[in-house]
Coordinates of C-alpha atoms in Angstrom, one line a residue:
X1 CA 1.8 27.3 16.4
X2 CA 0.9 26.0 19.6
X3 CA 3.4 25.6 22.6
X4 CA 1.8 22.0 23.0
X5 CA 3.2 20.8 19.0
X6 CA 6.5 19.8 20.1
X7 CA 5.8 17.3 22.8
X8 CA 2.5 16.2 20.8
X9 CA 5.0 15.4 18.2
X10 CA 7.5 13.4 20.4
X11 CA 4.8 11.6 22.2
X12 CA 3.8 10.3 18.2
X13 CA 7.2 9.4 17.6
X14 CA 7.4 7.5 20.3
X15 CA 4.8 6.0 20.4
X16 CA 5.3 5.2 16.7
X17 CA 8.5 3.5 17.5
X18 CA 7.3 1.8 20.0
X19 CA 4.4 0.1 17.5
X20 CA 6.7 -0.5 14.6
X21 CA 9.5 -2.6 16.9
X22 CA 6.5 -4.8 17.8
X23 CA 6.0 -5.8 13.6
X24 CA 9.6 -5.9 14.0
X25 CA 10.9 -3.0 11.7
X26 CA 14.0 -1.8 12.4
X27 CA 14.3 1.0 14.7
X28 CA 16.9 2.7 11.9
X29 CA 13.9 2.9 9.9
X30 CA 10.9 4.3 12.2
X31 CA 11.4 7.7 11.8
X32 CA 11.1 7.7 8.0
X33 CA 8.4 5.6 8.2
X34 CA 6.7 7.5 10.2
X35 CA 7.0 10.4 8.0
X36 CA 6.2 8.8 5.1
X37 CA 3.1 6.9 6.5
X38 CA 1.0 10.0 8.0
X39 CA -2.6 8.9 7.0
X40 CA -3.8 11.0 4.7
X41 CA -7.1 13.2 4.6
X42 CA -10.3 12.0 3.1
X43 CA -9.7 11.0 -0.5
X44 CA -12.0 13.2 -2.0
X45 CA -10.9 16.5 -0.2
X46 CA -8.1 16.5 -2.6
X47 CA -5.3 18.0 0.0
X48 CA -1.6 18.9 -0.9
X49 CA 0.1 17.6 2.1
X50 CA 4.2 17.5 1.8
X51 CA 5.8 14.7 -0.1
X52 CA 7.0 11.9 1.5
X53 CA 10.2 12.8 -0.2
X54 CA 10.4 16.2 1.5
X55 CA 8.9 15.2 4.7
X56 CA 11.7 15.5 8.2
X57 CA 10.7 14.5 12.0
X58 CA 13.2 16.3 14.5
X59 CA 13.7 14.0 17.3
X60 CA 13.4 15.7 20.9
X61 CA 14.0 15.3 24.5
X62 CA 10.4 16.0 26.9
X63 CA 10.7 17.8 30.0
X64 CA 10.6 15.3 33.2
X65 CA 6.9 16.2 33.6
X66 CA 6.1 15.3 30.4
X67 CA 7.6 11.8 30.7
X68 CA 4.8 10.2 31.8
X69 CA 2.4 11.3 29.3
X70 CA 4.9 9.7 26.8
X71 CA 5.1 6.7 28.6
X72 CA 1.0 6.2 28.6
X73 CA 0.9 7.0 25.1
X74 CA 3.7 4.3 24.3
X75 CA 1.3 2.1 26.6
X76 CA -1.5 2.4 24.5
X77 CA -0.4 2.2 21.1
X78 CA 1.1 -1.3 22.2
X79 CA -1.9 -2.4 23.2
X80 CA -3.5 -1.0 19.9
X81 CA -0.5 -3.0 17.9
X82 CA -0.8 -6.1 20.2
X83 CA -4.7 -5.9 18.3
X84 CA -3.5 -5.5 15.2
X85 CA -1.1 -8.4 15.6
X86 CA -3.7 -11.0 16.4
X87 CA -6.1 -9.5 13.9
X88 CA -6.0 -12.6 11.4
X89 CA -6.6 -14.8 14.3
X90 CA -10.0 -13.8 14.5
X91 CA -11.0 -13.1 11.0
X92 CA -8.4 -14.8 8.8
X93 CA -6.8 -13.6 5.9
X94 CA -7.9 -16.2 3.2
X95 CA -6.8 -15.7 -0.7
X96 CA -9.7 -15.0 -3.5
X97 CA -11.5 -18.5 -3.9
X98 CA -11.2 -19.8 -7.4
X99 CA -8.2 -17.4 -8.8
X100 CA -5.3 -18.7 -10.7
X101 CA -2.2 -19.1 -8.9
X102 CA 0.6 -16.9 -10.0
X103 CA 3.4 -17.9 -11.3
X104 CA 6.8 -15.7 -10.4
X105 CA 5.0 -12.2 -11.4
X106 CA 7.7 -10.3 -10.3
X107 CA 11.1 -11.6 -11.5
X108 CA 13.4 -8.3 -10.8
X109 CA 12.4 -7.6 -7.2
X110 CA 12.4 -11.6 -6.2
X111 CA 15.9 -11.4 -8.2
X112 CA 17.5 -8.6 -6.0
X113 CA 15.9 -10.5 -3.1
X114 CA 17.5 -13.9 -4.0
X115 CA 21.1 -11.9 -4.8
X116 CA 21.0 -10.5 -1.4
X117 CA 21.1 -6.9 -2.5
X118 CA 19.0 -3.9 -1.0
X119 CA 15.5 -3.6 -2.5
X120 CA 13.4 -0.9 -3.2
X121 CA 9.5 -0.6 -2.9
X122 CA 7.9 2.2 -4.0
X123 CA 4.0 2.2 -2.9
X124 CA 2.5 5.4 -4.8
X125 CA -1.1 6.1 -5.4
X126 CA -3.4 8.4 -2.9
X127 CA -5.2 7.9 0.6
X128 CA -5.7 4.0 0.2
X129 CA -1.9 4.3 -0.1
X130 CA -1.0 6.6 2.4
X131 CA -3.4 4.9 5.0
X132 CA -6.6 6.9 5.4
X133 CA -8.6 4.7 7.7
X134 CA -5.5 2.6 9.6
X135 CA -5.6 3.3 13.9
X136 CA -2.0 4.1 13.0
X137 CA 0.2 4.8 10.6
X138 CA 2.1 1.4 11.0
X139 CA -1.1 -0.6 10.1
X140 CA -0.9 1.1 7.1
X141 CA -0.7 -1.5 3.6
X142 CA 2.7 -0.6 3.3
X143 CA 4.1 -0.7 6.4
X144 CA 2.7 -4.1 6.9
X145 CA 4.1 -5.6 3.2
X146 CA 7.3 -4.4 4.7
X147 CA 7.0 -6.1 8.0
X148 CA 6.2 -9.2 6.3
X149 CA 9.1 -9.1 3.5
X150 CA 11.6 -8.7 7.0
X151 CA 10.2 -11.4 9.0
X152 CA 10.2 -13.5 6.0
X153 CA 14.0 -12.2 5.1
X154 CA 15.2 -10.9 8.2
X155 CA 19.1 -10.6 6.5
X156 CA 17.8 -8.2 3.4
X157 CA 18.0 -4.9 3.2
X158 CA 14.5 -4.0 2.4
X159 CA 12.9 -0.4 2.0
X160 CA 9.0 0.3 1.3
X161 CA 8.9 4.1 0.5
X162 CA 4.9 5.3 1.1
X163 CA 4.1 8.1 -1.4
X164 CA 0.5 7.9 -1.1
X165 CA -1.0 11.2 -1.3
X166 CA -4.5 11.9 -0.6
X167 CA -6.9 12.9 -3.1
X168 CA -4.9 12.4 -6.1
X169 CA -5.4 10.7 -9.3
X170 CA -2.9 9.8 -11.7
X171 CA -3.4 13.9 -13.4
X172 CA -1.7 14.8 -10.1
X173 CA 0.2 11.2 -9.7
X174 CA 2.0 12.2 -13.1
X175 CA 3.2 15.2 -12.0
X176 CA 5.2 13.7 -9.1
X177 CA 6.1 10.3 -10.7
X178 CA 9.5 11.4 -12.1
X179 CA 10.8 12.8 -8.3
X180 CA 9.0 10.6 -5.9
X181 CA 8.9 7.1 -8.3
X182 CA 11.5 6.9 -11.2
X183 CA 14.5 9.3 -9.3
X184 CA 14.0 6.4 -6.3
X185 CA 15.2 3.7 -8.8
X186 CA 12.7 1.5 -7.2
X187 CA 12.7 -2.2 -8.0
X188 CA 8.9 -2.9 -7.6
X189 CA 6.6 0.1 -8.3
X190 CA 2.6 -0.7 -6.7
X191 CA 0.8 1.9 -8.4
X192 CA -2.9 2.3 -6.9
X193 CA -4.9 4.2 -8.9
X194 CA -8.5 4.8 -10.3
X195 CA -11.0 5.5 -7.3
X196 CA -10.3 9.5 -7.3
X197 CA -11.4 9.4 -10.9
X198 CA -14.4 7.2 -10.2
X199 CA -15.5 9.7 -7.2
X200 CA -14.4 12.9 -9.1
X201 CA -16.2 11.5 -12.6
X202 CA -13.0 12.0 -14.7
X203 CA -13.1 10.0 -18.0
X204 CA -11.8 6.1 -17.2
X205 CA -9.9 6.4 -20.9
X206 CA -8.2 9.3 -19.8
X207 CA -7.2 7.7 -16.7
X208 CA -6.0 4.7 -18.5
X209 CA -3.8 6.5 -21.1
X210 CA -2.0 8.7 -18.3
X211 CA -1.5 5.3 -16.5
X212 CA 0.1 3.3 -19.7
X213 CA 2.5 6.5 -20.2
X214 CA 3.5 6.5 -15.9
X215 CA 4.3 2.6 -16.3
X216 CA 6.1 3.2 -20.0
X217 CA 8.3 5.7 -17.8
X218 CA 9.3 3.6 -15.6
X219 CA 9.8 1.0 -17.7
X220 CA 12.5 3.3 -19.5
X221 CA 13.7 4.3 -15.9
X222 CA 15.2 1.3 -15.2
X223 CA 12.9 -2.0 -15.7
X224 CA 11.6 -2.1 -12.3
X225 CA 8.6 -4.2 -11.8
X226 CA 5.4 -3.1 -11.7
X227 CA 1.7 -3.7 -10.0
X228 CA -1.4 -2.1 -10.6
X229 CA -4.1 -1.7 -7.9
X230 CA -7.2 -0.8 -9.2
X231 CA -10.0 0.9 -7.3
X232 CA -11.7 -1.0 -3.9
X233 CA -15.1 -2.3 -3.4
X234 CA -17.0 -0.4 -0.8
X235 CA -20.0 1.9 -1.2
X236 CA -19.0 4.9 -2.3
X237 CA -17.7 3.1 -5.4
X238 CA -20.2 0.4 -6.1
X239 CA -22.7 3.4 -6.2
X240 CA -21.0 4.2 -9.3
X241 CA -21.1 1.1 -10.8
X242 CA -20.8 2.0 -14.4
X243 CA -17.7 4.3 -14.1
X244 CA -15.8 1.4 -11.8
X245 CA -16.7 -1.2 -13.8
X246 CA -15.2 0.9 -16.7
X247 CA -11.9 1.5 -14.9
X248 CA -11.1 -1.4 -13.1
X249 CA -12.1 -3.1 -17.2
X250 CA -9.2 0.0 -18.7
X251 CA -6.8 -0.4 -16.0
X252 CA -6.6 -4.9 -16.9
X253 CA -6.3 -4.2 -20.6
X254 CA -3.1 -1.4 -19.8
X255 CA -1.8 -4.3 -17.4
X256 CA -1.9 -6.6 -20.4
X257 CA -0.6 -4.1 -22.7
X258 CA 2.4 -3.4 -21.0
X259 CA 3.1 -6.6 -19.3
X260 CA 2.5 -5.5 -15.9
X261 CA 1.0 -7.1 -12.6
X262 CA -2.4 -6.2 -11.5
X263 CA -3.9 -6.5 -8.1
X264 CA -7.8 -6.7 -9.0
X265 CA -8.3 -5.2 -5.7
X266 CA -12.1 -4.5 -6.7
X267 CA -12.5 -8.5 -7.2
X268 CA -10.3 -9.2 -4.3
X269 CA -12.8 -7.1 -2.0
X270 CA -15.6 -8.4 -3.8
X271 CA -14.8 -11.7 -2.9
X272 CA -14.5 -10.9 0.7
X273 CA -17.8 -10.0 0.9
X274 CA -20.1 -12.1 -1.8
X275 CA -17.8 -15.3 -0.9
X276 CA -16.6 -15.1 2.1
X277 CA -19.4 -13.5 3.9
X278 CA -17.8 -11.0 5.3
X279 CA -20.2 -7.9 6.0
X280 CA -19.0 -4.5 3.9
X281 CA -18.3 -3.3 7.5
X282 CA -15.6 -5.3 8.9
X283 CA -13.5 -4.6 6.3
X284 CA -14.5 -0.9 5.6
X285 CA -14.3 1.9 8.1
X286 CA -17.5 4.4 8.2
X287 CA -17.1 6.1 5.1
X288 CA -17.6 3.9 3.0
X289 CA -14.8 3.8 1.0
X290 CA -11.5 3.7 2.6
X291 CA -10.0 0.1 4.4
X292 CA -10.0 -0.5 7.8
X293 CA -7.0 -2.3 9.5
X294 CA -8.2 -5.6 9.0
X295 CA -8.4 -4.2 5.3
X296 CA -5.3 -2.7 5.2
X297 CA -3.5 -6.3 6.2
X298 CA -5.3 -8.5 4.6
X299 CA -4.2 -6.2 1.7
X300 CA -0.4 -6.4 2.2
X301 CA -0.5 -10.0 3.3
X302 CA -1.8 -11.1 -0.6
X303 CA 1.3 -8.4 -2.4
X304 CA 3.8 -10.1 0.2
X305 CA 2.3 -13.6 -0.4
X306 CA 3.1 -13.3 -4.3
X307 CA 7.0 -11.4 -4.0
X308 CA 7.4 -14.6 -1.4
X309 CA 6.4 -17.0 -3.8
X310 CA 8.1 -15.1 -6.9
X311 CA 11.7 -15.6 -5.0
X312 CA 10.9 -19.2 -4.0
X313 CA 10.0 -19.6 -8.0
X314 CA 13.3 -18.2 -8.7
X315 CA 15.3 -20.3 -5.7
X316 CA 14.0 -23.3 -7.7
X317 CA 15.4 -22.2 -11.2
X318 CA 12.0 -21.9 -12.5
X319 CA 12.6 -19.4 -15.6
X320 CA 10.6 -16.2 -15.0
X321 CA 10.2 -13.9 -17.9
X322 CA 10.3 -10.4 -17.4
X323 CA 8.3 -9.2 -20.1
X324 CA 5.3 -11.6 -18.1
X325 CA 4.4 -10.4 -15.1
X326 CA 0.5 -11.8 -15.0
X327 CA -0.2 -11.2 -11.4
X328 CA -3.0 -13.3 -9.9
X329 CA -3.4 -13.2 -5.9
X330 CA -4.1 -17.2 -4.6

């Protein structure tokens, strides 16, 4: 190992910290953030990284000469997170034109959230979830759904647990779901799945039945709710139009079946760029497949926008069933 690791690694952390005080997460909470929010290799390499479950950042004290360093790292990753602050300032976040409006889609997390008790998010799904493609790892979709949910209940205890894992699919999604999903006792699971399988030609209907069996777990874990996210629109999976159209098609009707949420992030994206006139590029980084910042946020701001609107549902006494959850982004 490198003598240089340890003071590469304190100069991240701080400048980590530094980034996530300025969407205003709580300093109690950077660390495991951190840890949990490492961007991920490219999707299709398939790595095997640690779990976010497993994953420990030693804090540590650099030598006087190394201060400085530190201190122009912590420099620029405010500036970088003073750009991502104002990012919807110059390209605005604007909600799917024509969708239906949802109606309280998530009844037991808005309920926790109304009750003033502790919630739970669990994000799972691969590099989309970890936040291949983010400048940082606090740009990443679910560090910013958990800086929104704060500013929007700054008394709540709120934790957004990242278990994205790169190049996964739900054959090596199932295999981790009991530890790192159902032993969490989440309240809200958002499961993104499906593009791995489109890029790695794996039957959709496969896909799909692993899927209903994951959210029929959970379900039996303890009721949280739960939200699909199906694959993204970008090149590298509108080249395969067939197989996408297929599994973002499978991954509705197990939404339906098992009276789950769905973000149709493929329609979501979609509309961005077909509606909206916003070119593939400024939401996509060079790859063609993973999001970019912009991406990313615009992203978290739509799943925030609906748990928002599910507890302001519930503040008013409107009856939400939780056996339907159909999850619509405005």
């Amino acid at each position: 190992m490198s003598s240089l690791r340890p003071f590469c690694l304190t100069a991240w952390l701080a400048a980590s910290a530094a980034a996530a005080l300025l969407v205003l997460t709580p300093a109690s909470q950077v660390l495991a953030q951190a840890a949990q929010a490492t961007p991920a290799p490219q999707q299709a390499a398939n790595p095997a990284p640690a779990s976010p479950s497993q994953t420990t950042v030693a804090a540590t004290h650099p030598p006087a000469e190394q201060r400085g360093i530190t201190a122009r790292a912590v420099d620029k990753v405010k500036q970088v997170a003073k750009s991502a602050g104002d990012i919807f300032s110059r390209v605005p976040c604007l909600p799917p034109k024509g969708s239906a409006k949802a109606m309280g889609s998530l009844p037991h997390v808005a309920n926790k959230l109304v009750a003033g008790q502790p919630v739970v998010i669990v994000a799972f799904g691969s590099s989309s979830t970890a936040g291949y493609g983010a400048s940082s790892p606090d740009f990443n979709y679910p560090n910013r759904l958990a800086a929104q949910l704060r500013r929007q209940y700054p008394t709540a205890d709120i934790s957004v647990i990242n278990a994205g894992v790169g190049g996964e699919d739900a054959p090596e999604m199932m295999k981790r779901l009991q530890k790192q999903v159902i032993d969490v006792h989440p309240d809200l699971v958002i499961w993104q799945v499906g593009t791995n399988a489109v890029l790695r030609n794996l039957d959709p209907g496969d896909t799909a039945k692993m899927v209903e069996d994951g959210i029929s777990r959970i379900q039996a874990g303890g009721g949280a709710d739960v939200v699909l996210v199906d694959p993204q629109y970008s090149p590298q999976v509108t080249q395969r139009a067939e197989s996408a159209g297929k599994m973002v098609k499978l991954l509705g009707k197990v939404a339906e079946l098992r009276h789950v949420g769905i973000f149709p992030r493929f329609e979501v994206m979609r509309d961005w760029h077909e509606k909206q006139a916003l070119p593939v590029e400024s939401f996509v980084i060079a790859d063609g497949l993973h999001m970019n910042d912009w991406g990313y946020a615009c992203f978290a701001q739509l799943l925030g926008d609906d748990i928002i609107r599910s507890v302001g549902q519930i503040k008013l006494g409107v009856n939400v069933p939780a056996d339907v959850r159909t999850y619509r982004p405005m």
